[in-house]
Short mmCIF file of C-alpha atoms in Angstrom, two decimals:
data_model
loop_
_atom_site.label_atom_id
_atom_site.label_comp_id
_atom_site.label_asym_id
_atom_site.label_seq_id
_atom_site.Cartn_x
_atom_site.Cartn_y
_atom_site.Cartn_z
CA UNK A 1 -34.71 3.93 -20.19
CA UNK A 2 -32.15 5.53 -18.28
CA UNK A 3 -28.73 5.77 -20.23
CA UNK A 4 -26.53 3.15 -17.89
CA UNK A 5 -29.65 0.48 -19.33
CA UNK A 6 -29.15 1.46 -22.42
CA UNK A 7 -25.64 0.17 -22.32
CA UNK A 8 -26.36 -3.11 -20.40
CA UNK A 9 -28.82 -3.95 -23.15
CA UNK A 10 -26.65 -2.63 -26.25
CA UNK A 11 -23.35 -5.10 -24.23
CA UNK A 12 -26.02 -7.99 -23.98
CA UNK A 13 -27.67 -7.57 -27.45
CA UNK A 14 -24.07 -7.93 -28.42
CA UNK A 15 -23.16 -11.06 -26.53
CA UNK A 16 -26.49 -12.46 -28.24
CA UNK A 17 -25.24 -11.50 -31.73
CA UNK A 18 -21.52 -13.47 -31.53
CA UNK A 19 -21.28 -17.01 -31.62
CA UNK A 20 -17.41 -16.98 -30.16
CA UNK A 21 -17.16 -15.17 -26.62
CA UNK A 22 -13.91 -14.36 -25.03
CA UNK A 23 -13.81 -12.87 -21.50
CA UNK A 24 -10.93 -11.50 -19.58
CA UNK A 25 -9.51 -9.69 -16.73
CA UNK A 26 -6.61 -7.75 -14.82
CA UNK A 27 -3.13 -9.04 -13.99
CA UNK A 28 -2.36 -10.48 -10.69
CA UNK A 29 -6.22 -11.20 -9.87
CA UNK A 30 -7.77 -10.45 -6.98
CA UNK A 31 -11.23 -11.90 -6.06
CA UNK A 32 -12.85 -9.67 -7.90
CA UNK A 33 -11.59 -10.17 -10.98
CA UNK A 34 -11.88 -14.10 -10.55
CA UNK A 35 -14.93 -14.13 -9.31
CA UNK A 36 -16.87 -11.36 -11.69
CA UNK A 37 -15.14 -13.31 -14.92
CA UNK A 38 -16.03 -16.59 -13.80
CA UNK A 39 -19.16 -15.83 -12.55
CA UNK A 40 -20.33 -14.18 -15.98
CA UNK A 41 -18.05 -17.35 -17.58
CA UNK A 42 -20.77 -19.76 -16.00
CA UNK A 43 -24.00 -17.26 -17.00
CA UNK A 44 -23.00 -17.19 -20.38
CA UNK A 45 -22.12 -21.25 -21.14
CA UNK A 46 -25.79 -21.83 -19.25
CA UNK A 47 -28.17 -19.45 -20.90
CA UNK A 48 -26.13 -19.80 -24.10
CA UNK A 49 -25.15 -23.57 -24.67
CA UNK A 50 -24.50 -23.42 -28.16
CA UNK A 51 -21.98 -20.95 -28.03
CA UNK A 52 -17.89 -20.78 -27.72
CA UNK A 53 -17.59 -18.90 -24.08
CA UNK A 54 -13.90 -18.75 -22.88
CA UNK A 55 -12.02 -17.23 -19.71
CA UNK A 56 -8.89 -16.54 -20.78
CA UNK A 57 -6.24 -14.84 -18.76
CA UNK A 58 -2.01 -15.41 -18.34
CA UNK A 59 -2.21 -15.89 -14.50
CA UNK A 60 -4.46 -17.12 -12.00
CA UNK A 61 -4.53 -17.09 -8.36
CA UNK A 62 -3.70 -19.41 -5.78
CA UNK A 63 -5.54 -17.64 -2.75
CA UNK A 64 -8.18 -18.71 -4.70
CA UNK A 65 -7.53 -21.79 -6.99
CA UNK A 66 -10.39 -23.22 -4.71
CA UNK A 67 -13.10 -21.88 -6.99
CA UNK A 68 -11.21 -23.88 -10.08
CA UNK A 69 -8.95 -23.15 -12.64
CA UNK A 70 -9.55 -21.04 -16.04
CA UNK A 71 -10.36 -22.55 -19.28
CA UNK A 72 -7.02 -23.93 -21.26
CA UNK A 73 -5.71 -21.17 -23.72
CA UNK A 74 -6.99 -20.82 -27.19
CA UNK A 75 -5.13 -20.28 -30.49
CA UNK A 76 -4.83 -16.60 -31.85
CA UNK A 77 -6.77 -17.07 -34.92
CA UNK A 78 -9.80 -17.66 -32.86
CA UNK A 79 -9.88 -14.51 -31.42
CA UNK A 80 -10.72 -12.52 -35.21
CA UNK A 81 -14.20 -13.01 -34.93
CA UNK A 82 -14.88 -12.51 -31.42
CA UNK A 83 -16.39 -10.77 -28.60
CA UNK A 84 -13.89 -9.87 -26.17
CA UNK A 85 -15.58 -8.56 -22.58
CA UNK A 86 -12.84 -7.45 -20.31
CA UNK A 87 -14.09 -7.21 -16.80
CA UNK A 88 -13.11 -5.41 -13.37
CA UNK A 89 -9.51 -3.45 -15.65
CA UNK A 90 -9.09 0.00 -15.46
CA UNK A 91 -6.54 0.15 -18.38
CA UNK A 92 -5.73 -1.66 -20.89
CA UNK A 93 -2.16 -1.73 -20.39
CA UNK A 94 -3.41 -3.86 -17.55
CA UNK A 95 -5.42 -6.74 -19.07
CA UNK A 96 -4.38 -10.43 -18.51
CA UNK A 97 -4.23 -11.29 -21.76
CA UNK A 98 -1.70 -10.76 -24.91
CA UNK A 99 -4.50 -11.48 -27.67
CA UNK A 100 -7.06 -8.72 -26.30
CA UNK A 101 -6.28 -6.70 -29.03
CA UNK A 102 -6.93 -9.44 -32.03
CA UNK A 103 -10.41 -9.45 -31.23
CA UNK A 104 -13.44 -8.05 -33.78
CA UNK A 105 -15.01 -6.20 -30.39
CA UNK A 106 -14.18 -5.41 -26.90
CA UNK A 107 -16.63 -4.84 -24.15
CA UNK A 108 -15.25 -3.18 -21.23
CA UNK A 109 -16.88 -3.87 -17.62
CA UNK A 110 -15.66 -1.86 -14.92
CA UNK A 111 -15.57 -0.33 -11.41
CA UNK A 112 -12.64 1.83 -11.22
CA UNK A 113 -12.55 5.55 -12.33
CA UNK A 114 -12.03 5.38 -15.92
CA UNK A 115 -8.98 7.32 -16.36
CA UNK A 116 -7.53 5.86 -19.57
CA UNK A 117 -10.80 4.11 -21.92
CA UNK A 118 -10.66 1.94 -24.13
CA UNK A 119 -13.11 -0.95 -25.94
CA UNK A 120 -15.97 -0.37 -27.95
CA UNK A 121 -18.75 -0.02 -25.79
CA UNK A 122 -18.23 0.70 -21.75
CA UNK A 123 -20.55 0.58 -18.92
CA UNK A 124 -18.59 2.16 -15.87
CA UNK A 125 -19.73 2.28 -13.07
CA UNK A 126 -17.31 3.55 -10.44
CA UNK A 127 -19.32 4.07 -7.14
CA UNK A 128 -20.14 0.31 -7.32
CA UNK A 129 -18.33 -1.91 -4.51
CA UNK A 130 -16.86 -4.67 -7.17
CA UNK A 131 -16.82 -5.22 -10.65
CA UNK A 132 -18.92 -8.53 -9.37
CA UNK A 133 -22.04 -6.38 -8.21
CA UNK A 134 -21.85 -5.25 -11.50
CA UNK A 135 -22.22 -8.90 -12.68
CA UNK A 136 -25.01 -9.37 -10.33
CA UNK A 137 -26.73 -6.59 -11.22
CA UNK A 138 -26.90 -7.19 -14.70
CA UNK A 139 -27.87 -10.75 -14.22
CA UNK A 140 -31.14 -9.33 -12.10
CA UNK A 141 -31.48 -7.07 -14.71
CA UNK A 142 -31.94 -9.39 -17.64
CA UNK A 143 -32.91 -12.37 -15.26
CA UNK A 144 -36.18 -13.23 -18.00
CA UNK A 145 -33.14 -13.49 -20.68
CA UNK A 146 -30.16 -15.31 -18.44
CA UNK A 147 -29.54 -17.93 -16.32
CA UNK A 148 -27.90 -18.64 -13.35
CA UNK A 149 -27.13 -21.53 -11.33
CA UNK A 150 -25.09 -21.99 -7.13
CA UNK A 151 -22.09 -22.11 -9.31
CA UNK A 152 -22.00 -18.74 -10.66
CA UNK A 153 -23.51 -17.31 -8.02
CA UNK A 154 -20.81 -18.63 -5.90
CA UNK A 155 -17.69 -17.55 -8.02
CA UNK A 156 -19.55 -13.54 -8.19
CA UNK A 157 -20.31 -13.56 -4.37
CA UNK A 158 -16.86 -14.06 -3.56
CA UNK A 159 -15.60 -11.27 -5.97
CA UNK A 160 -18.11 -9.24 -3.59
CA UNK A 161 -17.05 -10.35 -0.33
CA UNK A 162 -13.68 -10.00 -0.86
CA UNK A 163 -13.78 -6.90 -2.96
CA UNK A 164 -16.24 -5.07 -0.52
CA UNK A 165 -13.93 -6.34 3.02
CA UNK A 166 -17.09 -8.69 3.99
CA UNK A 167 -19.63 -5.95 2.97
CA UNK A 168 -17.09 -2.90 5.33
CA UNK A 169 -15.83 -0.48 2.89
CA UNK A 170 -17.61 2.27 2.15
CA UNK A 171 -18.76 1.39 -1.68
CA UNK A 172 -21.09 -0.88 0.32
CA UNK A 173 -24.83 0.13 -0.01
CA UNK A 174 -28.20 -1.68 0.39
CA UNK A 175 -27.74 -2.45 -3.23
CA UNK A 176 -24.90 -4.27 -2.90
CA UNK A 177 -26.28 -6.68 0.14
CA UNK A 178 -29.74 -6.95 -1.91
CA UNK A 179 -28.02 -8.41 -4.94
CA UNK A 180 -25.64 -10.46 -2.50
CA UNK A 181 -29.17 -11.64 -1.26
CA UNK A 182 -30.12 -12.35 -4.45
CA UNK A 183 -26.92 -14.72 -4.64
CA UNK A 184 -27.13 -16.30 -1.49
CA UNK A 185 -31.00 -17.35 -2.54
CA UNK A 186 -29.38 -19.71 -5.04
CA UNK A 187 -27.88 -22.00 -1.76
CA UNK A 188 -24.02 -20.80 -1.78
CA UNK A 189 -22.46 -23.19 1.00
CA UNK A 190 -20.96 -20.17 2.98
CA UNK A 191 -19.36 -21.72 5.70
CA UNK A 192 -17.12 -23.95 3.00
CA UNK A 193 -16.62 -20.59 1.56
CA UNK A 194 -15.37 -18.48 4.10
CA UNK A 195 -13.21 -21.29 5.52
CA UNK A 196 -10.93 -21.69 2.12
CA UNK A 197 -11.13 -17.40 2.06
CA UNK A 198 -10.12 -16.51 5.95
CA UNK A 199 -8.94 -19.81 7.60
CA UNK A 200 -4.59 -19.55 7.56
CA UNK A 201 -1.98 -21.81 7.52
CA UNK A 202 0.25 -21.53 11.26
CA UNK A 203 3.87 -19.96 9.10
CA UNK A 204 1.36 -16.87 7.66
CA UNK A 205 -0.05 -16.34 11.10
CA UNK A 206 3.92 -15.97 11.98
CA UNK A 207 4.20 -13.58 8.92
CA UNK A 208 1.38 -11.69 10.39
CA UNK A 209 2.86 -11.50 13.71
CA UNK A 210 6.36 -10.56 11.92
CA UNK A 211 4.54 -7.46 10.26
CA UNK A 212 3.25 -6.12 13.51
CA UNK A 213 7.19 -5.90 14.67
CA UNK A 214 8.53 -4.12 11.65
CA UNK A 215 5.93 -2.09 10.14
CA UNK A 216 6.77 1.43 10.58
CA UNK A 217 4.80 4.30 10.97
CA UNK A 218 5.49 8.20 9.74
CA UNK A 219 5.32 11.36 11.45
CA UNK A 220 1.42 12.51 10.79
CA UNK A 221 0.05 8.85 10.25
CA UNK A 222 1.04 6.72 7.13
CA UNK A 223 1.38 3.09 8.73
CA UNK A 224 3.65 1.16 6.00
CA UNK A 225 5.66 -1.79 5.29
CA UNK A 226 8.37 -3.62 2.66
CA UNK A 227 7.91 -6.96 2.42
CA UNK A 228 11.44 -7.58 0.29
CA UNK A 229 12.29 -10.69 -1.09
CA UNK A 230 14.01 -12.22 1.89
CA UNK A 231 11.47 -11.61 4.39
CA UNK A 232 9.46 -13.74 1.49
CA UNK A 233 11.34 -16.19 1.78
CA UNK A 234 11.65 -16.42 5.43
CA UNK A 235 7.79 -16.75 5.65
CA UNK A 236 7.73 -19.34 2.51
CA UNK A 237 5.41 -16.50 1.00
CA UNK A 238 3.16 -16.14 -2.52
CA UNK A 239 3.00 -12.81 -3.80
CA UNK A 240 -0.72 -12.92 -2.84
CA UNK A 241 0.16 -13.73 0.86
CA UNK A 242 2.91 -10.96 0.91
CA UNK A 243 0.44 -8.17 -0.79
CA UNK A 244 -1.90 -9.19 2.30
CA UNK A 245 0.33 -7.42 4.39
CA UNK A 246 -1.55 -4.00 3.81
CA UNK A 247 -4.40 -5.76 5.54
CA UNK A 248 -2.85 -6.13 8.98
CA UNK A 249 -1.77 -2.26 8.43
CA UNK A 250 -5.08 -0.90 9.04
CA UNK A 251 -7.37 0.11 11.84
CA UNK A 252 -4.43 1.50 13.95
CA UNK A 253 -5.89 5.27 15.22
CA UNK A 254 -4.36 8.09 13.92
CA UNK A 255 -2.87 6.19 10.92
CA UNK A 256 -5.45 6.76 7.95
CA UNK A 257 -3.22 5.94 5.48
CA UNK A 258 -1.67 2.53 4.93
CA UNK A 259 0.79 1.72 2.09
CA UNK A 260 2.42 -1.91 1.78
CA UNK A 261 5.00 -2.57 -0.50
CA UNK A 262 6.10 -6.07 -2.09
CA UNK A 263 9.26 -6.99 -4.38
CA UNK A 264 7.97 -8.77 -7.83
CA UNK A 265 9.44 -11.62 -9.61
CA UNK A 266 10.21 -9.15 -12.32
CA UNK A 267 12.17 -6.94 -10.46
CA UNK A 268 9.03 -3.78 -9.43
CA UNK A 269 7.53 -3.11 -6.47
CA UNK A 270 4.71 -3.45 -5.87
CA UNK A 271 2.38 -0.77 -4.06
CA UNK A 272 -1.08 -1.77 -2.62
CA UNK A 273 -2.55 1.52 -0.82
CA UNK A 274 -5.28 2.24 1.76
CA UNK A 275 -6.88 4.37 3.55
CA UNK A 276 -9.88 6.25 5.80
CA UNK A 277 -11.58 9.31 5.25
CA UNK A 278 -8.86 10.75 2.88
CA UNK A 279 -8.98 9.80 -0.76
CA UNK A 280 -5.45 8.52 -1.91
CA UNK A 281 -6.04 7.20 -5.48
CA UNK A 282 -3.89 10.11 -6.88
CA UNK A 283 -0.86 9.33 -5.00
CA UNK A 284 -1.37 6.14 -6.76
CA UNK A 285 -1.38 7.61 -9.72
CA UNK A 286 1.78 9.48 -9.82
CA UNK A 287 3.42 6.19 -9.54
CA UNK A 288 2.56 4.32 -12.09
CA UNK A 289 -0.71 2.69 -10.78
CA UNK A 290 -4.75 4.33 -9.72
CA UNK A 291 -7.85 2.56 -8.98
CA UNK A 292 -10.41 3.20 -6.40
CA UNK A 293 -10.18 6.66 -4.22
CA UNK A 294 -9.95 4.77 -1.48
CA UNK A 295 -7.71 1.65 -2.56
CA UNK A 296 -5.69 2.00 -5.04
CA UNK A 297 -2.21 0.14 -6.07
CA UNK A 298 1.06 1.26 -7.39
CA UNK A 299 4.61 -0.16 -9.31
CA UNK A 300 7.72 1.47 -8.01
CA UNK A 301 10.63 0.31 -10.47
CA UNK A 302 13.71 0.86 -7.60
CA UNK A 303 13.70 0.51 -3.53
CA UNK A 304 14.56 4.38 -3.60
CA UNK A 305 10.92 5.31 -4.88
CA UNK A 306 9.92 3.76 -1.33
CA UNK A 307 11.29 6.70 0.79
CA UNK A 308 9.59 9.57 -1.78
CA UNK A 309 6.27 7.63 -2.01
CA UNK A 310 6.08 7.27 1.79
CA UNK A 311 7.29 11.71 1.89
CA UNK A 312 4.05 12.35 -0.14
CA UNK A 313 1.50 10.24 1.83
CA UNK A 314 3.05 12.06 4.80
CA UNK A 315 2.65 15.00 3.19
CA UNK A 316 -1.17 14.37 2.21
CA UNK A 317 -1.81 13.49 5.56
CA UNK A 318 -0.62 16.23 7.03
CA UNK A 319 -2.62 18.38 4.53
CA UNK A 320 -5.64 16.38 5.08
CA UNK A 321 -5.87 16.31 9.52
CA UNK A 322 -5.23 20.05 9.21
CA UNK A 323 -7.91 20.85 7.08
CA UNK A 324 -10.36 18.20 8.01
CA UNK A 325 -12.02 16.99 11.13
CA UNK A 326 -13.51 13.95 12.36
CA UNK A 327 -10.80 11.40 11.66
CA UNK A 328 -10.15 8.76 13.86
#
């Protein structure tokens, strides 16, 4: 037995031994995080009737408040003799959830380079597209020993199509589309599916027109954008429609870095960061964020951080096109 199913057994020998299950994930979801918590949410309550199974988080998402909302919160106390799996968090600093740290034992489930571990017992595995292959997998894994039903798969093929850009980023391997296979088997209504993810209301279409007017670009390639609070509230925008602005940033030749950034309710900003061919999860990291070599996120605490952050990926860009070829 190879060590990483040595882990998946030792985390599902433990979900077998506690009666009380509580499962979490990162702030400000994306649809990975809702769809690989709710996902394993829905395995867990079918295969294991009898027991307490909670999703419990402080914020949801309403890019995706299609697939339902969480469970209502729980008191403190019940969290003392529990199981707590945290899935799809790099840090713990990061975790959706102020009672995390009451419970008897955390799991950790993850895809992201594990810079800063924590939990009892880990299985990392950081070349995966989305925390919700991971799900998938170890459903197939265990499939004599679990159950699954259109619901769950639904809710952990949406982490995957939204975490892997509709099966385009380069975490994507044969792998991923066999267990998204696997998924689809169960009867997910797709074309319901993809209409609540990629259909768009006329204003955001304006916002996405807006961004292709102001976006700037830097001297050796880093396309960026702020999307402040006014231009917010010119568009009528979420926080999840402005941090989609780093989407319309990309596939613009030459540019192979993309970096939008988005003014918080509690006074940060907000740093989402892309990019081809060159790896930019340290930049990332030396403000405040990390996460995937490839896409990563940030929190600048001041507008003035913008100009420095935007020097440096001009700077590793530079670096990168002189040393490298092939880029596009």
């Amino acid at each position: 037995m190879t060590e990483q199913l040595k882990i998946m057994r030792a985390i599902l020998d433990k979900i077998k031994r506690y009666d009380r299950i509580i499962v979490t994930r990162h702030i400000r979801p994306d649809g990975d995080a809702i769809g690989s918590t709710k996902g394993l949410c829905r395995i867990l309550k079918l295969t294991y009737p009898h027991k307490e199974i909670y999703l419990q988080t402080k914020d949801s998402s309403d890019y995706l408040a299609f697939l339902g909302k969480d469970d209502e919160p729980i008191s403190g106390e019940l969290y003392k003799n529990a199981l707590l799996i945290v899935v799809d968090t790099a840090t713990a600093d990061r975790i959706s959830n102020d009672n995390y740290a009451l419970a008897k034992e955390i799991i950790k489930i993850d895809h992201h380079i594990d810079i800063k571990p924590y939990g009892d017992l880990c299985w990392i595995e950081d070349t995966r597209s989305s925390a919700s292959e991971m799900i998938a997998y170890f459903y197939q894994t265990f499939k004599d020993e679990l159950k699954i039903d259109k619901q769950a798969a639904t809710y952990i093929y949406t982490g995957m199509v939204t975490d892997s850009g509709r099966f385009r980023y380069e975490a994507t391997t044969g792998d991923t589309m066999r267990l998204a296979g696997m998924l689809m088997d169960t009867g997910i209504d797709t074309e319901t599916l993809f209409s609540n993810l990629y259909l768009e209301d006329y204003e955001f279409l304006k916002f996405q027109a807006y961004v292709f007017e102001q976006m700037k670009i830097s001297e050796n390639g880093v396309v960026h954008l702020y999307v402040n609070k006014e231009m917010q509230k010119q568009f009528n925008l979420t926080v999840e429609q402005a941090s989609e602005a780093v989407s319309f940033l990309k596939g613009i030749k030459g540019c192979i870095a993309q970096l939008a950034f988005i003014d918080m309710p509690d006074g940060t900003i907000r740093v989402r960061l892309r990019s081809r061919f060159m790896m930019i999860n340290s930049l990332a990291e030396k403000y405040n964020g990390g996460g995937h070599q490839y896409t990563c996120g940030a929190t600048l605490t001041s507008p003035d951080e913008i100009a420095l952050m935007v020097a440096d990926a001009d700077k590793m860009v530079e670096e990168y096109k002189t040393n490298n070829k092939g880029w596009l």
